[in-house]
Amino acid sequence: MQMQALVVALSIICSSTLAFPSIEQRRLVQQHRHQRQRSIFQLCNSKNSGDHDIDSAEEGPSIPVRRLLLSYMFAAGTEYFLSQNYVRPGFKRLHPTQFFAALGDPQSSSGVGAENWGVWESDPGPRGIPFDQFDNIISNGRKVAPVGWDVDVKSFWLEEHGIWMESPRYNLEPGRYLVTGGRTRTSVLTIHPEDENGTKRWSLDGGVLYDVTHLPCRSALYYADEGNGGGSPLNARKEDFPVSPGAPMPNVQGCVKQDYAVLFVTGVEDV
Protein backbone atom coordinates (compact mmCIF):
# COMPACT_ATOMS: atom_id res chain seq x y z
CA MET A 1 0.00 0.00 0.00
CA GLN A 2 2.90 2.37 0.67
CA MET A 3 4.22 1.76 -2.87
CA GLN A 4 0.75 2.43 -4.28
CA ALA A 5 0.49 5.71 -2.39
CA LEU A 6 3.94 6.74 -3.65
CA VAL A 7 3.03 6.01 -7.29
CA VAL A 8 -0.26 7.95 -6.96
CA ALA A 9 1.56 10.89 -5.39
CA LEU A 10 4.14 10.93 -8.18
CA SER A 11 1.33 10.79 -10.75
CA ILE A 12 -0.39 13.82 -9.20
CA ILE A 13 2.84 15.81 -8.93
CA CYS A 14 4.03 15.04 -12.46
CA SER A 15 0.58 15.59 -13.99
CA SER A 16 0.30 18.94 -12.22
CA THR A 17 3.77 19.94 -13.38
CA LEU A 18 2.96 19.05 -16.97
CA ALA A 19 -0.49 20.65 -17.00
CA PHE A 20 0.46 23.96 -15.31
CA PRO A 21 3.52 25.70 -16.82
CA SER A 22 5.79 27.88 -14.72
CA ILE A 23 5.94 31.70 -14.85
CA GLU A 24 8.90 31.54 -17.25
CA GLN A 25 7.07 29.06 -19.46
CA ARG A 26 3.98 31.30 -19.52
CA ARG A 27 6.18 34.23 -20.54
CA LEU A 28 7.58 32.19 -23.44
CA VAL A 29 4.07 31.19 -24.49
CA GLN A 30 2.92 34.83 -24.44
CA GLN A 31 5.98 35.85 -26.49
CA HIS A 32 5.26 33.03 -28.93
CA ARG A 33 1.67 34.25 -29.38
CA HIS A 34 2.78 37.84 -30.01
CA GLN A 35 5.22 36.66 -32.67
CA ARG A 36 2.50 34.61 -34.30
CA GLN A 37 0.07 37.53 -34.39
CA ARG A 38 2.78 39.78 -35.86
CA SER A 39 3.58 37.16 -38.54
CA ILE A 40 -0.09 36.81 -39.47
CA PHE A 41 -0.46 40.61 -39.69
CA GLN A 42 2.59 40.82 -41.97
CA LEU A 43 1.29 37.98 -44.11
CA CYS A 44 -2.06 39.72 -44.61
CA ASN A 45 -0.31 42.99 -45.57
CA SER A 46 1.95 41.15 -48.00
CA LYS A 47 -1.03 39.53 -49.74
CA ASN A 48 -2.73 42.90 -50.10
CA SER A 49 0.41 44.42 -51.62
CA GLY A 50 1.11 41.45 -53.96
CA ASP A 51 4.26 40.38 -52.07
CA HIS A 52 4.09 36.63 -51.40
CA ASP A 53 7.68 36.12 -50.23
CA ILE A 54 6.95 36.17 -46.51
CA ASP A 55 6.81 32.68 -44.99
CA SER A 56 3.56 31.25 -43.75
CA ALA A 57 2.82 31.65 -40.03
CA GLU A 58 1.83 28.02 -39.63
CA GLU A 59 3.56 26.43 -36.66
CA GLY A 60 3.29 23.30 -34.55
CA PRO A 61 1.26 22.96 -31.36
CA SER A 62 1.95 25.46 -28.60
CA ILE A 63 3.68 24.53 -25.36
CA PRO A 64 0.40 24.10 -23.36
CA VAL A 65 -0.95 21.66 -25.97
CA ARG A 66 2.21 19.58 -25.89
CA ARG A 67 2.19 19.55 -22.12
CA LEU A 68 -1.48 18.55 -22.03
CA LEU A 69 -0.74 15.60 -24.31
CA LEU A 70 2.22 14.57 -22.14
CA SER A 71 0.05 14.86 -19.03
CA TYR A 72 -2.61 12.61 -20.56
CA MET A 73 -0.02 10.03 -21.63
CA PHE A 74 1.53 9.97 -18.16
CA ALA A 75 -1.87 9.63 -16.46
CA ALA A 76 -2.87 6.80 -18.79
CA GLY A 77 0.40 4.98 -18.19
CA THR A 78 0.08 5.35 -14.43
CA GLU A 79 -3.53 4.10 -14.50
CA TYR A 80 -2.54 1.04 -16.50
CA PHE A 81 0.41 0.30 -14.17
CA LEU A 82 -1.80 0.54 -11.09
CA SER A 83 -4.55 -1.57 -12.64
CA GLN A 84 -2.04 -4.33 -13.38
CA ASN A 85 -0.30 -4.30 -9.99
CA TYR A 86 -2.78 -3.15 -7.34
CA VAL A 87 -6.44 -3.71 -6.51
CA ARG A 88 -8.96 -1.75 -4.52
CA PRO A 89 -9.74 -2.79 -0.95
CA GLY A 90 -12.30 -5.59 -0.93
CA PHE A 91 -11.06 -7.06 -4.22
CA LYS A 92 -8.50 -9.73 -5.02
CA ARG A 93 -6.12 -9.61 -7.98
CA LEU A 94 -6.70 -12.00 -10.86
CA HIS A 95 -3.61 -13.85 -12.15
CA PRO A 96 -3.54 -13.95 -15.08
CA THR A 97 -5.68 -11.04 -16.27
CA GLN A 98 -8.97 -12.20 -17.74
CA PHE A 99 -10.84 -10.74 -20.70
CA PHE A 100 -14.56 -10.04 -20.99
CA ALA A 101 -16.26 -10.06 -24.40
CA ALA A 102 -18.96 -7.46 -23.79
CA LEU A 103 -22.05 -6.25 -25.62
CA GLY A 104 -23.76 -2.92 -24.95
CA ASP A 105 -24.06 0.73 -25.84
CA PRO A 106 -20.50 2.16 -25.64
CA GLN A 107 -21.84 5.40 -24.15
CA SER A 108 -23.92 3.75 -21.42
CA SER A 109 -22.93 2.94 -17.85
CA SER A 110 -25.51 0.15 -17.52
CA GLY A 111 -27.63 -2.13 -19.62
CA VAL A 112 -29.04 -5.61 -20.14
CA GLY A 113 -27.83 -8.65 -22.05
CA ALA A 114 -24.90 -9.69 -19.86
CA GLU A 115 -26.11 -13.27 -20.24
CA ASN A 116 -24.61 -13.04 -23.74
CA TRP A 117 -21.21 -11.85 -22.51
CA GLY A 118 -18.23 -14.20 -22.41
CA VAL A 119 -14.90 -14.48 -20.62
CA TRP A 120 -11.49 -15.70 -21.71
CA GLU A 121 -9.65 -16.75 -18.57
CA SER A 122 -6.31 -16.29 -20.32
CA ASP A 123 -5.18 -14.37 -23.40
CA PRO A 124 -6.83 -16.16 -26.37
CA GLY A 125 -4.44 -14.67 -28.96
CA PRO A 126 -1.42 -16.93 -28.31
CA ARG A 127 -3.78 -19.94 -28.18
CA GLY A 128 -5.35 -19.09 -31.51
CA ILE A 129 -4.89 -20.37 -35.07
CA PRO A 130 -2.86 -18.05 -37.36
CA PHE A 131 -4.40 -16.96 -40.64
CA ASP A 132 -2.04 -19.05 -42.79
CA GLN A 133 -3.12 -22.26 -41.00
CA PHE A 134 -6.87 -21.93 -41.63
CA ASP A 135 -6.77 -24.03 -44.80
CA ASN A 136 -4.80 -26.82 -43.14
CA ILE A 137 -7.22 -27.03 -40.22
CA ILE A 138 -10.38 -26.96 -42.33
CA SER A 139 -9.27 -29.05 -45.32
CA ASN A 140 -8.11 -31.84 -43.02
CA GLY A 141 -11.38 -31.77 -41.13
CA ARG A 142 -9.71 -31.17 -37.79
CA LYS A 143 -12.11 -30.69 -34.87
CA VAL A 144 -9.51 -29.60 -32.33
CA ALA A 145 -7.01 -26.73 -32.48
CA PRO A 146 -3.28 -27.46 -31.87
CA VAL A 147 -3.60 -26.29 -28.26
CA GLY A 148 -6.70 -28.34 -27.56
CA TRP A 149 -9.84 -26.21 -27.96
CA ASP A 150 -12.81 -27.31 -30.09
CA VAL A 151 -12.94 -25.97 -33.66
CA ASP A 152 -16.30 -24.92 -35.14
CA VAL A 153 -16.23 -23.52 -38.68
CA LYS A 154 -19.91 -22.52 -38.44
CA SER A 155 -19.46 -20.33 -35.38
CA PHE A 156 -16.03 -18.80 -34.90
CA TRP A 157 -14.22 -15.85 -33.34
CA LEU A 158 -11.61 -13.64 -35.02
CA GLU A 159 -9.41 -10.97 -33.44
CA GLU A 160 -7.76 -7.84 -34.83
CA HIS A 161 -4.84 -9.65 -36.49
CA GLY A 162 -7.04 -12.25 -38.17
CA ILE A 163 -6.24 -14.95 -35.61
CA TRP A 164 -8.97 -17.56 -35.14
CA MET A 165 -9.66 -17.66 -31.40
CA GLU A 166 -11.32 -20.19 -29.16
CA SER A 167 -14.81 -19.28 -27.99
CA PRO A 168 -15.05 -17.60 -24.57
CA ARG A 169 -16.93 -19.19 -21.70
CA TYR A 170 -20.44 -17.79 -21.52
CA ASN A 171 -22.87 -17.31 -18.62
CA LEU A 172 -20.75 -15.03 -16.41
CA GLU A 173 -21.18 -15.46 -12.68
CA PRO A 174 -23.00 -12.57 -10.95
CA GLY A 175 -20.56 -10.47 -8.97
CA ARG A 176 -18.40 -7.37 -8.93
CA TYR A 177 -15.27 -7.11 -11.09
CA LEU A 178 -12.50 -4.58 -11.63
CA VAL A 179 -12.35 -3.74 -15.34
CA THR A 180 -10.20 -1.38 -17.38
CA GLY A 181 -9.38 -0.52 -20.96
CA GLY A 182 -5.75 0.19 -20.06
CA ARG A 183 -6.23 3.94 -20.57
CA THR A 184 -7.37 6.34 -17.85
CA ARG A 185 -10.09 4.53 -15.90
CA THR A 186 -10.62 1.43 -13.82
CA SER A 187 -14.22 0.82 -12.75
CA VAL A 188 -16.22 -1.69 -10.78
CA LEU A 189 -18.45 -3.72 -13.09
CA THR A 190 -21.44 -5.44 -11.50
CA ILE A 191 -22.99 -8.44 -13.22
CA HIS A 192 -26.44 -8.77 -11.66
CA PRO A 193 -28.27 -12.07 -11.11
CA GLU A 194 -30.60 -13.08 -13.89
CA ASP A 195 -34.26 -12.12 -13.62
CA GLU A 196 -37.29 -14.32 -14.18
CA ASN A 197 -36.74 -14.06 -17.96
CA GLY A 198 -33.10 -15.15 -17.77
CA THR A 199 -31.82 -11.61 -18.46
CA LYS A 200 -28.75 -10.30 -16.64
CA ARG A 201 -28.13 -6.60 -16.08
CA TRP A 202 -24.68 -5.00 -15.96
CA SER A 203 -23.61 -1.66 -14.48
CA LEU A 204 -20.44 0.39 -13.95
CA ASP A 205 -19.72 2.48 -10.85
CA GLY A 206 -17.97 5.12 -12.99
CA GLY A 207 -17.62 6.01 -16.65
CA VAL A 208 -19.26 4.29 -19.60
CA LEU A 209 -18.54 1.05 -21.42
CA TYR A 210 -16.28 2.82 -23.93
CA ASP A 211 -14.04 4.08 -21.08
CA VAL A 212 -13.18 0.54 -19.97
CA THR A 213 -12.88 -0.95 -23.47
CA HIS A 214 -9.38 -1.85 -24.64
CA LEU A 215 -9.48 -0.26 -28.08
CA PRO A 216 -6.53 -2.11 -29.71
CA CYS A 217 -8.21 -5.46 -28.96
CA ARG A 218 -10.93 -6.06 -31.54
CA SER A 219 -13.05 -9.19 -31.63
CA ALA A 220 -16.13 -10.52 -33.36
CA LEU A 221 -18.23 -13.66 -33.46
CA TYR A 222 -19.12 -14.92 -36.95
CA TYR A 223 -22.03 -17.25 -37.74
CA ALA A 224 -22.25 -19.12 -41.04
CA ASP A 225 -25.23 -17.74 -42.98
CA GLU A 226 -26.55 -20.84 -44.71
CA GLY A 227 -28.88 -18.74 -46.82
CA ASN A 228 -25.92 -16.75 -48.13
CA GLY A 229 -23.45 -19.47 -49.05
CA GLY A 230 -22.53 -20.61 -45.54
CA GLY A 231 -19.19 -18.90 -44.92
CA SER A 232 -16.26 -20.11 -42.81
CA PRO A 233 -12.90 -18.73 -41.65
CA LEU A 234 -11.61 -19.45 -45.19
CA ASN A 235 -13.78 -16.57 -46.45
CA ALA A 236 -11.85 -14.02 -44.33
CA ARG A 237 -9.55 -11.78 -46.39
CA LYS A 238 -5.99 -11.31 -45.18
CA GLU A 239 -5.88 -7.75 -46.52
CA ASP A 240 -8.62 -6.75 -44.03
CA PHE A 241 -6.19 -7.23 -41.13
CA PRO A 242 -4.88 -5.86 -38.86
CA VAL A 243 -7.87 -3.84 -37.70
CA SER A 244 -7.28 -0.30 -36.41
CA PRO A 245 -7.88 0.37 -32.68
CA GLY A 246 -11.53 1.11 -32.04
CA ALA A 247 -12.62 0.13 -35.56
CA PRO A 248 -15.24 -2.54 -36.30
CA MET A 249 -14.13 -5.97 -37.37
CA PRO A 250 -14.39 -6.70 -41.11
CA ASN A 251 -17.27 -8.61 -42.65
CA VAL A 252 -16.66 -12.17 -43.79
CA GLN A 253 -18.53 -13.32 -46.88
CA GLY A 254 -21.31 -15.78 -46.09
CA CYS A 255 -21.30 -14.94 -42.37
CA VAL A 256 -23.30 -12.84 -39.93
CA LYS A 257 -21.02 -10.79 -37.66
CA GLN A 258 -21.40 -9.60 -34.07
CA ASP A 259 -18.72 -7.20 -32.77
CA TYR A 260 -17.76 -7.39 -29.09
CA ALA A 261 -15.89 -4.96 -26.86
CA VAL A 262 -12.91 -6.37 -24.94
CA LEU A 263 -12.48 -5.45 -21.26
CA PHE A 264 -9.44 -6.32 -19.13
CA VAL A 265 -10.59 -7.94 -15.88
CA THR A 266 -7.92 -7.36 -13.24
CA GLY A 267 -9.77 -8.18 -10.03
CA VAL A 268 -12.87 -9.74 -8.49
CA GLU A 269 -14.65 -8.93 -5.25
CA ASP A 270 -13.21 -10.88 -2.34
CA VAL A 271 -16.28 -12.46 -0.71
mmCIF file of C-alpha atoms in Angstrom:
data_model
loop_
_atom_site.group_PDB
_atom_site.id
_atom_site.type_symbol
_atom_site.label_atom_id
_atom_site.label_comp_id
_atom_site.label_asym_id
_atom_site.label_seq_id
_atom_site.Cartn_x
_atom_site.Cartn_y
_atom_site.Cartn_z
ATOM 1 C CA MET A 1 0.000 0.000 0.000
ATOM 2 C CA GLN A 2 2.901 2.366 0.669
ATOM 3 C CA MET A 3 4.220 1.764 -2.872
ATOM 4 C CA GLN A 4 0.746 2.426 -4.284
ATOM 5 C CA ALA A 5 0.494 5.710 -2.388
ATOM 6 C CA LEU A 6 3.943 6.737 -3.653
ATOM 7 C CA VAL A 7 3.026 6.014 -7.286
ATOM 8 C CA VAL A 8 -0.256 7.946 -6.960
ATOM 9 C CA ALA A 9 1.557 10.886 -5.393
ATOM 10 C CA LEU A 10 4.137 10.929 -8.180
ATOM 11 C CA SER A 11 1.334 10.792 -10.747
ATOM 12 C CA ILE A 12 -0.388 13.821 -9.204
ATOM 13 C CA ILE A 13 2.843 15.810 -8.933
ATOM 14 C CA CYS A 14 4.025 15.038 -12.464
ATOM 15 C CA SER A 15 0.584 15.588 -13.987
ATOM 16 C CA SER A 16 0.300 18.938 -12.218
ATOM 17 C CA THR A 17 3.767 19.942 -13.382
ATOM 18 C CA LEU A 18 2.965 19.050 -16.966
ATOM 19 C CA ALA A 19 -0.489 20.647 -17.000
ATOM 20 C CA PHE A 20 0.462 23.957 -15.308
ATOM 21 C CA PRO A 21 3.520 25.702 -16.817
ATOM 22 C CA SER A 22 5.792 27.878 -14.719
ATOM 23 C CA ILE A 23 5.938 31.705 -14.850
ATOM 24 C CA GLU A 24 8.903 31.538 -17.250
ATOM 25 C CA GLN A 25 7.071 29.061 -19.459
ATOM 26 C CA ARG A 26 3.980 31.296 -19.519
ATOM 27 C CA ARG A 27 6.182 34.235 -20.545
ATOM 28 C CA LEU A 28 7.583 32.193 -23.435
ATOM 29 C CA VAL A 29 4.073 31.191 -24.494
ATOM 30 C CA GLN A 30 2.924 34.825 -24.443
ATOM 31 C CA GLN A 31 5.977 35.853 -26.492
ATOM 32 C CA HIS A 32 5.258 33.029 -28.934
ATOM 33 C CA ARG A 33 1.672 34.249 -29.375
ATOM 34 C CA HIS A 34 2.783 37.837 -30.010
ATOM 35 C CA GLN A 35 5.220 36.660 -32.665
ATOM 36 C CA ARG A 36 2.500 34.612 -34.302
ATOM 37 C CA GLN A 37 0.074 37.526 -34.392
ATOM 38 C CA ARG A 38 2.782 39.783 -35.864
ATOM 39 C CA SER A 39 3.581 37.163 -38.540
ATOM 40 C CA ILE A 40 -0.085 36.806 -39.473
ATOM 41 C CA PHE A 41 -0.457 40.607 -39.687
ATOM 42 C CA GLN A 42 2.592 40.824 -41.966
ATOM 43 C CA LEU A 43 1.291 37.983 -44.110
ATOM 44 C CA CYS A 44 -2.055 39.722 -44.614
ATOM 45 C CA ASN A 45 -0.313 42.987 -45.568
ATOM 46 C CA SER A 46 1.955 41.149 -48.000
ATOM 47 C CA LYS A 47 -1.029 39.533 -49.742
ATOM 48 C CA ASN A 48 -2.730 42.904 -50.100
ATOM 49 C CA SER A 49 0.413 44.424 -51.616
ATOM 50 C CA GLY A 50 1.108 41.453 -53.959
ATOM 51 C CA ASP A 51 4.259 40.384 -52.074
ATOM 52 C CA HIS A 52 4.093 36.634 -51.398
ATOM 53 C CA ASP A 53 7.679 36.120 -50.235
ATOM 54 C CA ILE A 54 6.950 36.170 -46.509
ATOM 55 C CA ASP A 55 6.806 32.684 -44.985
ATOM 56 C CA SER A 56 3.559 31.250 -43.746
ATOM 57 C CA ALA A 57 2.824 31.653 -40.032
ATOM 58 C CA GLU A 58 1.831 28.024 -39.630
ATOM 59 C CA GLU A 59 3.557 26.431 -36.665
ATOM 60 C CA GLY A 60 3.288 23.303 -34.545
ATOM 61 C CA PRO A 61 1.263 22.957 -31.361
ATOM 62 C CA SER A 62 1.950 25.461 -28.597
ATOM 63 C CA ILE A 63 3.685 24.526 -25.358
ATOM 64 C CA PRO A 64 0.401 24.098 -23.360
ATOM 65 C CA VAL A 65 -0.951 21.656 -25.969
ATOM 66 C CA ARG A 66 2.210 19.576 -25.893
ATOM 67 C CA ARG A 67 2.192 19.552 -22.115
ATOM 68 C CA LEU A 68 -1.484 18.553 -22.027
ATOM 69 C CA LEU A 69 -0.737 15.600 -24.311
ATOM 70 C CA LEU A 70 2.223 14.567 -22.140
ATOM 71 C CA SER A 71 0.051 14.861 -19.034
ATOM 72 C CA TYR A 72 -2.612 12.605 -20.565
ATOM 73 C CA MET A 73 -0.021 10.029 -21.630
ATOM 74 C CA PHE A 74 1.527 9.968 -18.158
ATOM 75 C CA ALA A 75 -1.872 9.630 -16.462
ATOM 76 C CA ALA A 76 -2.874 6.798 -18.792
ATOM 77 C CA GLY A 77 0.402 4.977 -18.193
ATOM 78 C CA THR A 78 0.077 5.352 -14.431
ATOM 79 C CA GLU A 79 -3.526 4.101 -14.495
ATOM 80 C CA TYR A 80 -2.540 1.040 -16.504
ATOM 81 C CA PHE A 81 0.408 0.299 -14.171
ATOM 82 C CA LEU A 82 -1.796 0.542 -11.087
ATOM 83 C CA SER A 83 -4.551 -1.568 -12.640
ATOM 84 C CA GLN A 84 -2.039 -4.332 -13.384
ATOM 85 C CA ASN A 85 -0.305 -4.296 -9.994
ATOM 86 C CA TYR A 86 -2.784 -3.148 -7.340
ATOM 87 C CA VAL A 87 -6.440 -3.714 -6.509
ATOM 88 C CA ARG A 88 -8.956 -1.749 -4.519
ATOM 89 C CA PRO A 89 -9.741 -2.790 -0.951
ATOM 90 C CA GLY A 90 -12.296 -5.587 -0.926
ATOM 91 C CA PHE A 91 -11.063 -7.063 -4.220
ATOM 92 C CA LYS A 92 -8.504 -9.733 -5.021
ATOM 93 C CA ARG A 93 -6.115 -9.608 -7.976
ATOM 94 C CA LEU A 94 -6.701 -12.001 -10.863
ATOM 95 C CA HIS A 95 -3.612 -13.849 -12.146
ATOM 96 C CA PRO A 96 -3.536 -13.945 -15.080
ATOM 97 C CA THR A 97 -5.681 -11.040 -16.266
ATOM 98 C CA GLN A 98 -8.974 -12.203 -17.744
ATOM 99 C CA PHE A 99 -10.841 -10.735 -20.702
ATOM 100 C CA PHE A 100 -14.563 -10.036 -20.992
ATOM 101 C CA ALA A 101 -16.258 -10.065 -24.400
ATOM 102 C CA ALA A 102 -18.958 -7.464 -23.790
ATOM 103 C CA LEU A 103 -22.046 -6.249 -25.615
ATOM 104 C CA GLY A 104 -23.763 -2.920 -24.952
ATOM 105 C CA ASP A 105 -24.057 0.731 -25.835
ATOM 106 C CA PRO A 106 -20.503 2.157 -25.638
ATOM 107 C CA GLN A 107 -21.842 5.405 -24.155
ATOM 108 C CA SER A 108 -23.915 3.750 -21.417
ATOM 109 C CA SER A 109 -22.931 2.937 -17.855
ATOM 110 C CA SER A 110 -25.507 0.148 -17.520
ATOM 111 C CA GLY A 111 -27.625 -2.134 -19.620
ATOM 112 C CA VAL A 112 -29.036 -5.607 -20.136
ATOM 113 C CA GLY A 113 -27.831 -8.645 -22.049
ATOM 114 C CA ALA A 114 -24.896 -9.688 -19.856
ATOM 115 C CA GLU A 115 -26.107 -13.273 -20.242
ATOM 116 C CA ASN A 116 -24.611 -13.042 -23.741
ATOM 117 C CA TRP A 117 -21.207 -11.854 -22.514
ATOM 118 C CA GLY A 118 -18.229 -14.199 -22.406
ATOM 119 C CA VAL A 119 -14.898 -14.478 -20.622
ATOM 120 C CA TRP A 120 -11.487 -15.699 -21.711
ATOM 121 C CA GLU A 121 -9.651 -16.753 -18.574
ATOM 122 C CA SER A 122 -6.313 -16.287 -20.319
ATOM 123 C CA ASP A 123 -5.184 -14.369 -23.404
ATOM 124 C CA PRO A 124 -6.829 -16.156 -26.373
ATOM 125 C CA GLY A 125 -4.437 -14.673 -28.959
ATOM 126 C CA PRO A 126 -1.419 -16.932 -28.307
ATOM 127 C CA ARG A 127 -3.776 -19.943 -28.179
ATOM 128 C CA GLY A 128 -5.349 -19.090 -31.514
ATOM 129 C CA ILE A 129 -4.885 -20.370 -35.070
ATOM 130 C CA PRO A 130 -2.857 -18.046 -37.355
ATOM 131 C CA PHE A 131 -4.396 -16.956 -40.640
ATOM 132 C CA ASP A 132 -2.043 -19.047 -42.791
ATOM 133 C CA GLN A 133 -3.121 -22.256 -40.996
ATOM 134 C CA PHE A 134 -6.874 -21.928 -41.626
ATOM 135 C CA ASP A 135 -6.772 -24.030 -44.799
ATOM 136 C CA ASN A 136 -4.802 -26.822 -43.144
ATOM 137 C CA ILE A 137 -7.218 -27.026 -40.223
ATOM 138 C CA ILE A 138 -10.378 -26.965 -42.332
ATOM 139 C CA SER A 139 -9.275 -29.049 -45.323
ATOM 140 C CA ASN A 140 -8.112 -31.843 -43.019
ATOM 141 C CA GLY A 141 -11.384 -31.771 -41.127
ATOM 142 C CA ARG A 142 -9.705 -31.172 -37.791
ATOM 143 C CA LYS A 143 -12.112 -30.693 -34.874
ATOM 144 C CA VAL A 144 -9.511 -29.602 -32.328
ATOM 145 C CA ALA A 145 -7.007 -26.732 -32.477
ATOM 146 C CA PRO A 146 -3.282 -27.464 -31.873
ATOM 147 C CA VAL A 147 -3.598 -26.289 -28.261
ATOM 148 C CA GLY A 148 -6.703 -28.343 -27.556
ATOM 149 C CA TRP A 149 -9.839 -26.210 -27.964
ATOM 150 C CA ASP A 150 -12.806 -27.313 -30.087
ATOM 151 C CA VAL A 151 -12.944 -25.971 -33.661
ATOM 152 C CA ASP A 152 -16.297 -24.920 -35.136
ATOM 153 C CA VAL A 153 -16.234 -23.522 -38.685
ATOM 154 C CA LYS A 154 -19.909 -22.519 -38.443
ATOM 155 C CA SER A 155 -19.463 -20.334 -35.380
ATOM 156 C CA PHE A 156 -16.025 -18.803 -34.901
ATOM 157 C CA TRP A 157 -14.217 -15.846 -33.336
ATOM 158 C CA LEU A 158 -11.609 -13.644 -35.021
ATOM 159 C CA GLU A 159 -9.411 -10.970 -33.437
ATOM 160 C CA GLU A 160 -7.761 -7.836 -34.835
ATOM 161 C CA HIS A 161 -4.837 -9.650 -36.491
ATOM 162 C CA GLY A 162 -7.035 -12.245 -38.168
ATOM 163 C CA ILE A 163 -6.241 -14.951 -35.610
ATOM 164 C CA TRP A 164 -8.975 -17.565 -35.142
ATOM 165 C CA MET A 165 -9.663 -17.665 -31.400
ATOM 166 C CA GLU A 166 -11.321 -20.191 -29.164
ATOM 167 C CA SER A 167 -14.806 -19.284 -27.989
ATOM 168 C CA PRO A 168 -15.045 -17.600 -24.570
ATOM 169 C CA ARG A 169 -16.926 -19.188 -21.703
ATOM 170 C CA TYR A 170 -20.439 -17.788 -21.518
ATOM 171 C CA ASN A 171 -22.868 -17.309 -18.619
ATOM 172 C CA LEU A 172 -20.746 -15.029 -16.406
ATOM 173 C CA GLU A 173 -21.182 -15.456 -12.681
ATOM 174 C CA PRO A 174 -23.001 -12.570 -10.946
ATOM 175 C CA GLY A 175 -20.556 -10.472 -8.967
ATOM 176 C CA ARG A 176 -18.402 -7.366 -8.926
ATOM 177 C CA TYR A 177 -15.271 -7.115 -11.088
ATOM 178 C CA LEU A 178 -12.502 -4.576 -11.626
ATOM 179 C CA VAL A 179 -12.353 -3.743 -15.341
ATOM 180 C CA THR A 180 -10.195 -1.382 -17.381
ATOM 181 C CA GLY A 181 -9.377 -0.519 -20.959
ATOM 182 C CA GLY A 182 -5.754 0.188 -20.061
ATOM 183 C CA ARG A 183 -6.233 3.937 -20.572
ATOM 184 C CA THR A 184 -7.366 6.340 -17.847
ATOM 185 C CA ARG A 185 -10.092 4.532 -15.904
ATOM 186 C CA THR A 186 -10.620 1.433 -13.820
ATOM 187 C CA SER A 187 -14.220 0.823 -12.753
ATOM 188 C CA VAL A 188 -16.221 -1.691 -10.777
ATOM 189 C CA LEU A 189 -18.445 -3.720 -13.092
ATOM 190 C CA THR A 190 -21.437 -5.437 -11.505
ATOM 191 C CA ILE A 191 -22.995 -8.437 -13.220
ATOM 192 C CA HIS A 192 -26.440 -8.772 -11.656
ATOM 193 C CA PRO A 193 -28.268 -12.075 -11.106
ATOM 194 C CA GLU A 194 -30.605 -13.077 -13.888
ATOM 195 C CA ASP A 195 -34.258 -12.115 -13.622
ATOM 196 C CA GLU A 196 -37.288 -14.324 -14.183
ATOM 197 C CA ASN A 197 -36.741 -14.061 -17.958
ATOM 198 C CA GLY A 198 -33.097 -15.148 -17.770
ATOM 199 C CA THR A 199 -31.819 -11.607 -18.459
ATOM 200 C CA LYS A 200 -28.751 -10.302 -16.639
ATOM 201 C CA ARG A 201 -28.126 -6.600 -16.084
ATOM 202 C CA TRP A 202 -24.682 -5.000 -15.959
ATOM 203 C CA SER A 203 -23.608 -1.660 -14.480
ATOM 204 C CA LEU A 204 -20.438 0.390 -13.948
ATOM 205 C CA ASP A 205 -19.720 2.481 -10.854
ATOM 206 C CA GLY A 206 -17.974 5.123 -12.988
ATOM 207 C CA GLY A 207 -17.623 6.012 -16.648
ATOM 208 C CA VAL A 208 -19.255 4.289 -19.597
ATOM 209 C CA LEU A 209 -18.537 1.048 -21.420
ATOM 210 C CA TYR A 210 -16.280 2.825 -23.935
ATOM 211 C CA ASP A 211 -14.039 4.081 -21.081
ATOM 212 C CA VAL A 212 -13.183 0.545 -19.966
ATOM 213 C CA THR A 213 -12.884 -0.950 -23.474
ATOM 214 C CA HIS A 214 -9.379 -1.847 -24.640
ATOM 215 C CA LEU A 215 -9.485 -0.258 -28.083
ATOM 216 C CA PRO A 216 -6.528 -2.113 -29.710
ATOM 217 C CA CYS A 217 -8.208 -5.464 -28.964
ATOM 218 C CA ARG A 218 -10.931 -6.063 -31.538
ATOM 219 C CA SER A 219 -13.050 -9.191 -31.629
ATOM 220 C CA ALA A 220 -16.133 -10.517 -33.362
ATOM 221 C CA LEU A 221 -18.231 -13.660 -33.460
ATOM 222 C CA TYR A 222 -19.118 -14.924 -36.945
ATOM 223 C CA TYR A 223 -22.027 -17.249 -37.743
ATOM 224 C CA ALA A 224 -22.251 -19.115 -41.040
ATOM 225 C CA ASP A 225 -25.234 -17.742 -42.979
ATOM 226 C CA GLU A 226 -26.553 -20.844 -44.705
ATOM 227 C CA GLY A 227 -28.882 -18.742 -46.822
ATOM 228 C CA ASN A 228 -25.924 -16.755 -48.134
ATOM 229 C CA GLY A 229 -23.448 -19.469 -49.050
ATOM 230 C CA GLY A 230 -22.529 -20.612 -45.545
ATOM 231 C CA GLY A 231 -19.195 -18.897 -44.920
ATOM 232 C CA SER A 232 -16.265 -20.110 -42.813
ATOM 233 C CA PRO A 233 -12.901 -18.725 -41.652
ATOM 234 C CA LEU A 234 -11.606 -19.447 -45.189
ATOM 235 C CA ASN A 235 -13.775 -16.567 -46.447
ATOM 236 C CA ALA A 236 -11.850 -14.021 -44.335
ATOM 237 C CA ARG A 237 -9.549 -11.778 -46.395
ATOM 238 C CA LYS A 238 -5.992 -11.315 -45.177
ATOM 239 C CA GLU A 239 -5.882 -7.746 -46.520
ATOM 240 C CA ASP A 240 -8.618 -6.754 -44.031
ATOM 241 C CA PHE A 241 -6.192 -7.226 -41.131
ATOM 242 C CA PRO A 242 -4.877 -5.857 -38.861
ATOM 243 C CA VAL A 243 -7.869 -3.839 -37.701
ATOM 244 C CA SER A 244 -7.284 -0.300 -36.414
ATOM 245 C CA PRO A 245 -7.884 0.365 -32.675
ATOM 246 C CA GLY A 246 -11.532 1.113 -32.036
ATOM 247 C CA ALA A 247 -12.623 0.135 -35.561
ATOM 248 C CA PRO A 248 -15.242 -2.536 -36.299
ATOM 249 C CA MET A 249 -14.132 -5.966 -37.368
ATOM 250 C CA PRO A 250 -14.387 -6.702 -41.110
ATOM 251 C CA ASN A 251 -17.267 -8.609 -42.649
ATOM 252 C CA VAL A 252 -16.660 -12.174 -43.789
ATOM 253 C CA GLN A 253 -18.528 -13.322 -46.881
ATOM 254 C CA GLY A 254 -21.307 -15.777 -46.091
ATOM 255 C CA CYS A 255 -21.301 -14.939 -42.368
ATOM 256 C CA VAL A 256 -23.298 -12.837 -39.926
ATOM 257 C CA LYS A 257 -21.017 -10.787 -37.659
ATOM 258 C CA GLN A 258 -21.402 -9.602 -34.070
ATOM 259 C CA ASP A 259 -18.724 -7.200 -32.772
ATOM 260 C CA TYR A 260 -17.764 -7.394 -29.090
ATOM 261 C CA ALA A 261 -15.886 -4.955 -26.860
ATOM 262 C CA VAL A 262 -12.913 -6.375 -24.938
ATOM 263 C CA LEU A 263 -12.477 -5.449 -21.264
ATOM 264 C CA PHE A 264 -9.442 -6.316 -19.134
ATOM 265 C CA VAL A 265 -10.589 -7.940 -15.881
ATOM 266 C CA THR A 266 -7.921 -7.363 -13.240
ATOM 267 C CA GLY A 267 -9.774 -8.181 -10.032
ATOM 268 C CA VAL A 268 -12.866 -9.736 -8.493
ATOM 269 C CA GLU A 269 -14.651 -8.927 -5.247
ATOM 270 C CA ASP A 270 -13.214 -10.877 -2.340
ATOM 271 C CA VAL A 271 -16.276 -12.457 -0.706
#
